Short mmCIF file of C-alpha atoms in Angstrom, two decimals:
data_model
loop_
_atom_site.label_atom_id
_atom_site.label_comp_id
_atom_site.label_asym_id
_atom_site.label_seq_id
_atom_site.Cartn_x
_atom_site.Cartn_y
_atom_site.Cartn_z
CA MET W 19 85.05 79.53 78.11
CA THR W 20 84.25 78.06 81.72
CA ASP W 21 83.65 79.86 85.03
CA LEU W 22 82.51 82.96 83.28
CA ASN W 23 81.35 84.42 86.55
CA LYS W 24 84.93 84.35 87.75
CA LEU W 25 86.13 86.82 85.09
CA THR W 26 87.20 90.14 85.90
CA ILE W 27 85.23 93.30 84.30
CA ALA W 28 88.30 93.87 82.19
CA ASP W 29 88.81 90.40 80.99
CA ALA W 30 85.11 89.89 80.29
CA ARG W 31 85.00 93.38 78.41
CA ASP W 32 87.71 92.27 76.11
CA ALA W 33 86.06 88.86 75.65
CA LEU W 34 82.72 90.30 74.83
CA ARG W 35 84.27 92.79 72.30
CA LYS W 36 86.15 89.90 70.60
CA GLY W 37 82.88 88.01 70.42
CA ASP W 38 84.42 85.02 72.46
CA VAL W 39 81.55 85.23 74.84
CA THR W 40 78.13 86.85 74.93
CA SER W 41 76.62 88.99 77.66
CA ALA W 42 73.71 86.39 77.68
CA GLU W 43 76.37 83.55 78.64
CA LEU W 44 78.03 85.71 81.20
CA THR W 45 74.71 86.70 82.80
CA GLY W 46 73.50 83.06 82.77
CA ALA W 47 76.74 81.90 84.55
CA CYS W 48 76.32 84.54 87.30
CA LEU W 49 72.65 83.75 87.67
CA THR W 50 73.58 80.07 88.14
CA ALA W 51 76.14 80.87 90.77
CA ILE W 52 73.56 83.12 92.80
CA GLU W 53 71.05 80.31 92.60
CA GLY W 54 73.71 77.98 94.23
CA ALA W 55 74.88 80.55 96.86
CA GLY W 56 71.79 80.96 99.03
CA ALA W 57 73.80 80.11 102.08
CA LEU W 58 75.66 83.61 101.73
CA ASN W 59 72.32 85.59 101.93
CA ALA W 60 73.95 88.13 99.61
CA PHE W 61 71.23 88.75 96.94
CA VAL W 62 67.83 89.61 98.47
CA HIS W 63 65.69 90.81 95.33
CA ASP W 64 65.67 88.61 92.32
CA THR W 65 65.76 90.40 88.86
CA SER W 66 66.81 87.48 86.75
CA ASP W 67 64.15 88.13 84.09
CA ILE W 68 65.38 91.88 83.71
CA ALA W 69 68.90 90.66 83.78
CA ARG W 70 68.34 88.35 80.60
CA ASP W 71 66.62 91.20 78.77
CA MET W 72 69.44 93.68 79.61
CA ALA W 73 71.99 91.14 78.45
CA ALA W 74 70.20 90.59 75.12
CA ALA W 75 69.99 94.26 74.56
CA ALA W 76 73.73 94.60 75.46
CA ASP W 77 74.62 91.82 72.98
CA VAL W 78 72.87 93.77 70.26
CA ARG W 79 74.88 96.80 71.30
CA LEU W 80 78.05 94.83 71.12
CA LYS W 81 77.35 93.48 67.75
CA GLY W 82 77.12 97.05 66.69
CA GLY W 83 80.75 97.49 67.69
CA ASP W 84 80.16 100.81 69.60
CA ALA W 85 79.79 99.47 73.07
CA PRO W 86 81.20 101.30 76.26
CA ALA W 87 83.50 99.48 78.63
CA MET W 88 80.65 98.30 81.02
CA CYS W 89 78.38 97.07 78.10
CA GLY W 90 77.11 93.47 78.95
CA ILE W 91 78.83 93.36 82.41
CA PRO W 92 76.37 91.70 85.02
CA LEU W 93 76.47 93.60 88.32
CA GLY W 94 74.79 93.53 91.77
CA ILE W 95 73.09 96.44 93.02
CA LYS W 96 72.92 97.39 96.78
CA ASP W 97 69.46 97.64 98.11
CA LEU W 98 70.03 101.50 98.78
CA PHE W 99 69.75 102.26 95.19
CA CYS W 100 66.37 102.86 93.99
CA THR W 101 65.82 101.03 90.57
CA ARG W 102 62.52 101.43 88.67
CA GLY W 103 60.00 98.80 89.18
CA VAL W 104 62.09 96.70 91.53
CA PRO W 105 61.63 96.72 95.37
CA GLY W 106 63.97 98.64 97.18
CA GLN W 107 63.82 98.57 101.09
CA ALA W 108 67.18 99.76 102.36
CA ALA W 109 67.11 96.49 104.31
CA SER W 110 64.38 97.90 106.38
CA GLY W 111 60.88 96.87 107.45
CA ILE W 112 59.58 100.20 107.29
CA LEU W 113 60.14 100.32 103.31
CA GLU W 114 58.32 96.82 102.97
CA GLY W 115 56.49 96.95 99.69
CA PHE W 116 58.07 100.10 98.40
CA VAL W 117 58.79 99.76 94.59
CA PRO W 118 60.31 102.95 93.19
CA GLU W 119 58.97 104.53 89.94
CA TYR W 120 62.28 106.03 89.42
CA GLU W 121 65.94 105.14 88.75
CA SER W 122 68.88 106.49 90.88
CA THR W 123 71.29 108.28 88.72
CA VAL W 124 74.19 106.08 89.53
CA THR W 125 72.33 103.04 88.21
CA GLN W 126 70.81 104.86 85.28
CA ASN W 127 74.42 105.93 84.30
CA LEU W 128 75.43 102.03 84.38
CA TRP W 129 72.46 100.93 82.34
CA ASP W 130 73.25 103.66 79.88
CA ALA W 131 76.68 102.13 79.57
CA GLY W 132 74.93 98.83 79.18
CA ALA W 133 75.59 97.07 82.38
CA VAL W 134 73.26 94.32 83.48
CA MET W 135 71.42 94.10 86.93
CA LEU W 136 71.49 90.80 88.43
CA GLY W 137 69.52 91.64 91.60
CA LYS W 138 69.62 93.69 94.67
CA LEU W 139 72.11 93.06 97.39
CA ASN W 140 72.01 92.61 101.26
CA MET W 141 73.11 95.48 103.53
CA ASP W 142 72.72 96.99 106.91
CA GLU W 143 69.33 98.56 107.54
CA PHE W 144 69.74 102.06 106.17
CA ALA W 145 73.35 101.50 105.83
CA MET W 146 73.86 101.77 109.75
CA GLY W 147 76.20 99.16 110.64
CA SER W 148 79.55 97.40 110.07
CA SER W 149 78.57 93.82 109.84
CA THR W 150 75.29 93.48 107.86
CA GLU W 151 73.80 92.02 111.01
CA THR W 152 71.01 94.83 111.13
CA SER W 153 69.20 93.82 107.85
CA VAL W 154 65.52 93.02 107.85
CA TYR W 155 66.51 90.16 105.33
CA GLY W 156 68.77 88.39 107.96
CA ASN W 157 72.56 88.26 108.09
CA ALA W 158 74.84 88.14 104.79
CA ILE W 159 77.58 85.62 105.27
CA ASN W 160 81.31 86.12 104.34
CA PRO W 161 82.37 83.48 101.77
CA TRP W 162 85.68 83.46 103.80
CA ARG W 163 86.15 81.15 106.81
CA ARG W 164 89.00 80.85 109.13
CA ALA W 165 91.26 77.78 108.77
CA GLY W 166 89.72 74.87 110.23
CA SER W 167 86.80 76.51 111.44
CA ASP W 168 82.94 76.65 110.26
CA THR W 169 82.16 79.84 112.30
CA PRO W 170 80.23 82.14 109.99
CA LEU W 171 81.88 85.34 109.50
CA THR W 172 80.65 88.80 108.73
CA PRO W 173 81.39 90.26 105.33
CA GLY W 174 81.65 93.78 106.96
CA GLY W 175 79.05 96.50 106.53
CA SER W 176 77.00 98.30 105.36
CA SER W 177 77.80 96.96 101.76
CA GLY W 178 78.25 93.40 103.12
CA GLY W 179 76.08 91.76 100.50
CA SER W 180 78.00 93.52 97.84
CA ALA W 181 81.24 92.57 99.11
CA ALA W 182 80.14 88.72 99.73
CA ALA W 183 78.78 88.63 95.94
CA VAL W 184 81.89 89.80 94.50
CA ALA W 185 84.14 87.92 96.67
CA ALA W 186 82.11 84.57 95.97
CA ASP W 187 82.14 85.45 92.09
CA LEU W 188 78.41 85.71 91.96
CA CYS W 189 78.63 89.00 90.00
CA LEU W 190 81.58 90.70 88.34
CA GLY W 191 81.24 93.78 90.27
CA ALA W 192 78.70 95.68 92.65
CA THR W 193 77.48 99.08 93.77
CA GLY W 194 78.35 99.96 97.36
CA THR W 195 77.94 103.16 99.29
CA ASP W 196 80.35 104.58 101.92
CA THR W 197 79.10 106.99 104.81
CA GLY W 198 81.82 106.06 107.24
CA GLY W 199 83.76 103.04 105.61
CA SER W 200 80.84 100.88 104.38
CA ILE W 201 82.61 100.15 101.03
CA ARG W 202 86.22 100.17 102.25
CA GLN W 203 85.60 97.93 105.33
CA PRO W 204 83.74 95.07 103.68
CA ALA W 205 86.04 95.16 100.77
CA ALA W 206 89.07 94.68 103.29
CA PHE W 207 87.09 91.80 104.99
CA THR W 208 86.44 89.92 101.86
CA GLY W 209 89.61 90.30 99.90
CA ILE W 210 88.31 92.47 97.16
CA THR W 211 88.83 96.13 95.94
CA GLY W 212 86.55 99.01 97.06
CA ILE W 213 86.69 102.75 96.27
CA LYS W 214 84.94 105.69 97.90
CA PRO W 215 85.31 108.59 95.50
CA THR W 216 85.52 112.19 96.55
CA TYR W 217 82.17 113.49 97.98
CA GLY W 218 80.42 114.94 95.00
CA ARG W 219 81.89 112.78 92.33
CA CYS W 220 78.91 110.36 92.16
CA SER W 221 75.34 111.53 92.37
CA ARG W 222 73.23 110.69 95.52
CA TRP W 223 69.82 111.14 93.70
CA GLY W 224 67.87 108.23 94.21
CA VAL W 225 70.06 106.69 96.78
CA VAL W 226 68.18 106.31 100.08
CA ALA W 227 69.96 108.81 102.45
CA PHE W 228 71.49 108.05 105.72
CA ALA W 229 73.77 110.99 106.46
CA SER W 230 73.60 113.31 103.60
CA SER W 231 76.88 115.10 103.89
CA LEU W 232 78.88 112.00 104.31
CA ASP W 233 77.17 109.32 101.83
CA GLN W 234 79.02 108.63 98.72
CA ALA W 235 78.56 105.77 96.15
CA GLY W 236 81.30 103.59 94.67
CA PRO W 237 82.13 100.37 92.98
CA MET W 238 83.02 97.15 94.66
CA THR W 239 85.18 94.80 92.37
CA LYS W 240 87.75 92.07 91.96
CA THR W 241 90.69 94.50 90.80
CA VAL W 242 91.85 98.02 90.90
CA ARG W 243 91.52 98.04 87.06
CA ASP W 244 87.89 96.91 87.44
CA ALA W 245 87.07 99.57 89.97
CA ALA W 246 88.61 102.21 87.52
CA ILE W 247 86.40 101.07 84.81
CA MET W 248 83.19 100.76 86.69
CA LEU W 249 83.88 104.07 88.77
CA GLY W 250 84.16 105.87 85.20
CA ALA W 251 80.55 104.76 84.37
CA MET W 252 79.15 105.60 87.71
CA CYS W 253 80.31 109.01 87.97
CA GLY W 254 79.15 112.40 86.22
CA HIS W 255 77.52 115.78 87.09
CA ASP W 256 73.81 115.44 88.07
CA ALA W 257 71.59 118.49 88.08
CA LYS W 258 69.24 116.67 90.41
CA ASP W 259 71.68 116.41 93.14
CA SER W 260 72.82 119.86 94.57
CA THR W 261 75.94 118.43 95.89
CA SER W 262 77.11 116.67 92.74
CA ALA W 263 80.23 118.28 91.19
CA ASP W 264 80.39 119.73 87.74
CA ILE W 265 83.72 118.27 87.16
CA PRO W 266 84.71 116.36 84.01
CA VAL W 267 85.13 112.67 84.66
CA PRO W 268 88.62 111.39 83.27
CA ASP W 269 89.36 108.17 82.06
CA PHE W 270 90.37 106.50 85.17
CA GLU W 271 91.45 103.21 83.65
CA ALA W 272 94.06 105.28 81.45
CA ALA W 273 95.73 106.47 84.64
CA LEU W 274 96.74 102.98 85.51
CA SER W 275 100.45 102.99 84.58
CA GLY W 276 101.83 101.31 87.88
CA ASP W 277 104.61 103.95 87.89
CA ILE W 278 104.67 105.85 91.16
CA ARG W 279 108.25 106.85 90.96
CA GLY W 280 108.52 110.39 92.71
CA LYS W 281 105.09 110.11 94.50
CA VAL W 282 104.95 110.91 98.14
CA ILE W 283 103.18 108.61 100.37
CA GLY W 284 102.30 109.75 103.87
CA ILE W 285 102.31 107.56 106.78
CA PRO W 286 100.22 109.10 109.71
CA LYS W 287 101.51 108.47 113.13
CA GLU W 288 97.98 108.95 114.62
CA TYR W 289 96.84 105.72 112.97
CA ARG W 290 99.13 103.68 115.10
CA MET W 291 96.49 102.73 117.72
CA ASP W 292 97.01 101.02 121.10
CA GLY W 293 96.30 97.54 120.96
CA MET W 294 96.53 97.46 117.09
CA PRO W 295 97.04 93.65 116.26
CA PRO W 296 100.65 92.71 115.14
CA GLU W 297 99.56 91.28 111.88
CA ILE W 298 97.73 94.58 110.98
CA GLU W 299 101.07 96.53 111.99
CA LYS W 300 102.93 94.19 109.79
CA LEU W 301 100.65 94.46 106.93
CA TRP W 302 101.15 98.29 107.08
CA ALA W 303 104.85 97.90 107.33
CA ASP W 304 104.88 95.61 104.32
CA GLY W 305 102.72 97.97 102.28
CA THR W 306 104.89 100.82 103.08
CA ALA W 307 108.04 98.84 101.95
CA MET W 308 106.25 97.78 98.76
CA LEU W 309 105.47 101.34 97.70
CA LYS W 310 108.92 102.35 98.59
CA ASP W 311 110.29 99.65 96.46
CA ALA W 312 107.97 100.83 93.71
CA GLY W 313 109.73 104.18 93.74
CA ALA W 314 107.59 106.18 96.17
CA GLU W 315 109.18 108.39 98.80
CA VAL W 316 107.53 107.53 102.15
CA ARG W 317 107.13 110.48 104.67
CA ASP W 318 105.91 110.50 108.22
CA ILE W 319 103.15 112.85 108.53
CA SER W 320 100.87 114.04 111.51
CA LEU W 321 96.90 114.38 111.37
CA PRO W 322 96.55 115.69 115.07
CA HIS W 323 92.80 115.64 115.12
CA THR W 324 92.27 111.99 114.06
CA LYS W 325 91.48 111.03 117.56
CA TYR W 326 88.27 113.04 117.61
CA ALA W 327 87.05 111.76 114.34
CA LEU W 328 85.02 108.74 115.57
CA PRO W 329 83.13 110.94 118.24
CA ALA W 330 82.67 113.68 115.73
CA TYR W 331 81.36 111.17 113.21
CA TYR W 332 78.90 109.36 115.76
CA VAL W 333 77.32 112.83 116.40
CA ILE W 334 77.05 114.27 112.76
CA ALA W 335 76.02 110.96 111.21
CA PRO W 336 72.97 110.12 113.61
CA ALA W 337 72.05 113.75 113.57
CA GLU W 338 71.60 113.67 109.81
CA ALA W 339 69.96 110.25 109.99
CA SER W 340 67.46 111.66 112.44
CA SER W 341 66.46 114.52 110.19
CA ASN W 342 66.68 112.19 106.95
CA LEU W 343 64.63 109.29 108.44
CA ALA W 344 61.76 111.79 109.76
CA ARG W 345 59.97 110.99 106.39
CA TYR W 346 59.24 107.30 107.22
CA ASP W 347 56.00 107.83 108.96
CA GLY W 348 53.58 105.37 107.38
CA VAL W 349 51.54 108.07 105.66
CA ARG W 350 52.72 107.97 102.04
CA TYR W 351 54.63 104.51 101.37
CA GLY W 352 56.05 101.51 103.06
CA HIS W 353 54.97 100.03 106.34
CA ARG W 354 51.93 101.33 108.24
CA ALA W 355 51.17 99.81 111.58
CA LYS W 356 47.66 98.43 112.39
CA LEU W 357 45.79 100.98 114.59
CA ALA W 358 43.65 100.43 117.54
CA PRO W 359 40.16 102.18 117.64
CA GLY W 360 40.63 105.67 118.82
CA ASP W 361 44.15 105.89 117.66
CA GLY W 362 45.07 109.15 115.87
CA ILE W 363 47.78 110.30 113.65
CA THR W 364 50.55 110.56 116.54
CA GLU W 365 49.71 107.03 117.57
CA MET W 366 50.22 106.01 113.81
CA TYR W 367 53.62 107.74 113.55
CA GLU W 368 54.77 106.10 116.91
CA LYS W 369 53.67 102.49 116.35
CA THR W 370 54.79 102.44 112.54
CA ARG W 371 58.19 103.73 113.36
CA ALA W 372 58.55 101.50 116.56
CA GLU W 373 57.62 98.51 114.29
CA GLY W 374 59.35 99.50 111.08
CA PHE W 375 62.70 100.44 112.39
CA GLY W 376 65.42 97.91 113.80
CA ALA W 377 67.09 98.45 117.12
CA GLU W 378 70.32 100.11 115.69
CA VAL W 379 68.37 102.56 113.45
CA GLN W 380 66.19 103.45 116.40
CA ARG W 381 69.24 104.00 118.53
CA ARG W 382 70.88 106.28 115.91
CA VAL W 383 67.59 108.21 115.40
CA MET W 384 67.37 108.72 119.20
CA VAL W 385 71.09 109.97 119.49
CA GLY W 386 70.73 112.24 116.39
CA THR W 387 67.39 113.88 117.75
CA TYR W 388 69.24 114.41 121.20
CA VAL W 389 72.29 116.15 119.89
CA LEU W 390 70.01 118.31 117.63
CA SER W 391 67.67 119.19 120.32
CA ALA W 392 67.59 122.65 122.10
CA GLY W 393 70.20 122.92 124.67
CA PHE W 394 72.29 120.32 123.09
CA TYR W 395 72.77 121.53 119.51
CA ASP W 396 75.78 123.85 120.42
CA ALA W 397 77.30 121.31 122.72
CA TYR W 398 77.35 118.35 120.53
CA TYR W 399 76.39 119.09 116.92
CA ASN W 400 77.97 122.35 116.42
CA ARG W 401 81.21 121.14 118.14
CA ALA W 402 81.33 118.15 116.08
CA ARG W 403 81.10 120.25 112.95
CA LYS W 404 83.97 122.42 114.16
CA VAL W 405 85.90 119.29 114.77
CA ARG W 406 85.13 118.03 111.18
CA THR W 407 86.63 121.38 109.81
CA LEU W 408 89.93 120.69 111.60
CA ILE W 409 90.14 117.06 110.41
CA LYS W 410 89.54 118.39 107.00
CA ARG W 411 92.28 120.99 107.43
CA ASP W 412 94.61 118.54 108.68
CA PHE W 413 94.41 116.67 105.27
CA GLU W 414 94.72 119.72 103.39
CA GLN W 415 97.95 120.90 105.04
CA VAL W 416 99.47 117.36 104.38
CA PHE W 417 98.55 117.58 100.73
CA GLU W 418 99.72 121.16 100.43
CA ALA W 419 103.07 119.96 101.75
CA GLY W 420 103.46 117.80 98.71
CA VAL W 421 101.99 114.40 99.82
CA ASP W 422 100.25 112.69 96.96
CA ALA W 423 98.47 109.74 98.97
CA ILE W 424 98.20 108.48 102.44
CA LEU W 425 98.68 104.74 103.31
CA THR W 426 96.70 103.34 106.49
CA PRO W 427 95.27 100.06 107.46
CA ALA W 428 91.72 99.68 106.16
CA THR W 429 90.38 97.95 109.22
CA PRO W 430 91.57 97.02 112.89
CA SER W 431 91.16 93.42 112.31
CA ALA W 432 90.25 90.60 109.87
CA ALA W 433 86.60 89.62 109.48
CA PHE W 434 85.03 88.75 112.98
CA GLY W 435 82.27 86.13 113.66
CA LEU W 436 78.66 86.99 113.30
CA GLY W 437 77.36 87.92 116.86
CA GLU W 438 80.85 88.44 118.23
CA MET W 439 80.56 92.21 118.14
CA THR W 440 76.83 92.64 118.88
CA SER W 441 77.25 92.94 122.51
CA ALA W 442 75.73 95.10 125.05
CA ASP W 443 78.17 97.82 123.92
CA PRO W 444 77.46 99.21 120.58
CA VAL W 445 80.75 101.21 120.83
CA GLN W 446 82.73 98.07 120.08
CA MET W 447 81.19 97.78 116.60
CA TYR W 448 81.50 101.59 115.94
CA LEU W 449 85.44 101.12 116.57
CA ASN W 450 85.55 99.14 113.31
CA ASP W 451 85.30 102.55 111.32
CA VAL W 452 88.31 103.87 113.12
CA PHE W 453 90.61 104.06 110.12
CA THR W 454 87.83 104.95 107.64
CA VAL W 455 85.59 107.72 109.04
CA THR W 456 88.21 110.62 108.59
CA VAL W 457 88.00 110.19 104.74
CA ASN W 458 84.10 110.68 104.86
CA LEU W 459 84.39 113.70 107.28
CA ALA W 460 87.08 115.21 104.86
CA GLY W 461 85.22 114.28 101.67
CA LEU W 462 88.34 112.73 100.26
CA PRO W 463 88.70 109.62 97.99
CA GLY W 464 89.75 106.36 99.64
CA ILE W 465 90.59 102.93 98.26
CA SER W 466 90.76 99.45 100.24
CA VAL W 467 93.25 97.07 98.47
CA PRO W 468 93.53 93.39 99.60
CA ALA W 469 97.23 93.04 100.64
CA GLY W 470 97.72 89.87 102.65
CA GLN W 471 96.15 87.40 105.07
CA ASP W 472 96.08 86.83 108.88
CA ALA W 473 97.19 83.77 110.60
CA ALA W 474 93.72 82.18 109.99
CA GLY W 475 94.06 82.76 106.28
CA LEU W 476 91.47 85.58 106.28
CA PRO W 477 92.08 88.58 103.99
CA LEU W 478 93.55 91.90 105.26
CA GLY W 479 93.36 95.15 103.43
CA LEU W 480 95.38 98.40 103.15
CA GLN W 481 93.70 101.88 102.53
CA LEU W 482 94.97 104.52 100.36
CA ILE W 483 93.69 108.01 100.75
CA GLY W 484 94.00 110.47 97.97
CA ARG W 485 93.73 114.24 97.11
CA PRO W 486 90.22 115.49 96.26
CA TRP W 487 89.19 114.92 92.63
CA GLU W 488 92.29 112.89 91.79
CA GLU W 489 90.82 109.46 91.80
CA GLY W 490 92.86 108.52 88.83
CA ASP W 491 96.05 109.28 90.68
CA LEU W 492 94.65 107.38 93.84
CA LEU W 493 93.91 104.32 91.52
CA ASN W 494 97.28 104.42 90.11
CA CYS W 495 99.04 104.27 93.46
CA ALA W 496 96.41 101.41 94.40
CA TYR W 497 97.37 99.63 91.28
CA ALA W 498 101.16 99.73 92.15
CA LEU W 499 100.22 98.31 95.57
CA GLU W 500 98.05 95.71 94.11
CA ARG W 501 100.65 94.42 91.82
CA ALA W 502 103.30 94.37 94.61
CA ALA W 503 101.21 92.63 97.16
CA GLY W 504 100.31 90.07 94.48
CA PHE W 505 97.14 88.91 96.46
CA VAL W 506 95.37 86.30 94.51
CA ALA W 507 93.79 84.20 97.24
CA LYS W 508 90.10 83.15 97.01
CA PRO W 509 87.75 81.63 99.53
CA GLN W 510 87.26 77.90 99.62
CA LYS W 511 83.75 77.02 98.38
CA TRP W 512 81.58 75.82 101.08
CA TRP W 513 78.20 77.21 100.30
#
């Protein structure tokens, strides 16, 4: 078999079980692809020796005939996940030199299932960004290019390295995290599938925290079936995470019948934004028609508090970041600034944090500290929490009225050029999250499915939002949409 790195997880699993290919061969093909893709800057920590050992162990397990679905599958791991004995910096200078002595629960679940770690993936610093331009490792590059143009494009963020690696066939799947759209937006920008499960479905233990009430891990894969397989391996109750739900993990892949007859799909009128590009509008209309043709009932719905979601998110997320990032002070681990004679502990804190944090992280920490400060707590933070409750209630009322899933665009545009959004106005970048943040605020599952291309040939994604804990149902709706859209385009290799 040639081009083993281009296989889907499902096809690779079947080939491994039949003995047509070994995990060592699959892993070798991916490592070769990674070596030749330095221009994408997707992988930032090399674990090729570990990968070969894990592949050899997986092959032994496969020969025994009792291997789980993910056994022998080579994956990339976002740099936000702590992996024992492997550097993990969350793409930040402040964690330079940090090598965790423990394994995140999500990665441990994957290793227990026999998966193989190829390396750590690039991302926005502390997952704060929508373009992977705030990374201490430098920008990750989208493998897609506009037709007739060499302009480097963003793979989205914060899981931009994960998206670029999957889209360029450097790995069969990758872990991502999603705080306000950081799985779904890069998936849409690179023509892959990405699912953010219900808050509490995947353990957050061992994942470097950004905003603890919003962060959630999920898989980024080439197809919906792959997402179902990988998500099943990542989930599970974890006593080490107080927000982890003690709910059985169903067989998500078994839910993929593609039959959505009688399902009710909601189309929220509030997502029709002023100035929405015509191609996004058309993609949404086409997706609606596809689901209708597949037998679903399409219903117009209202989510009236949607317009307050972005401002509420950009109060709550920085507030939680300010609190979480207070621990990075140069005392116990990571970067410590060189001190001048006479400097005390206060100067050490100030200089270390000024040197270690990038500009975007500094901005969000300052915003967060401001909204939590005396005199502003009620005016900003408490008010944002109340708005969040109203947003969650909007979704609850829609689901109580019989809607099974909600269809929206995933992003307001196709991938943009690196540097095009990093203007003096950071709000322009924040607007990229306009369709995704509501899902995090409400703790719901959401998935991005590639469904078309823009005039320049770049991929565009549609988002489906599901009921809490019903990822199987959501994946089945996404599977029906994926089959109807028939998106098979791949980026032309230039790297």
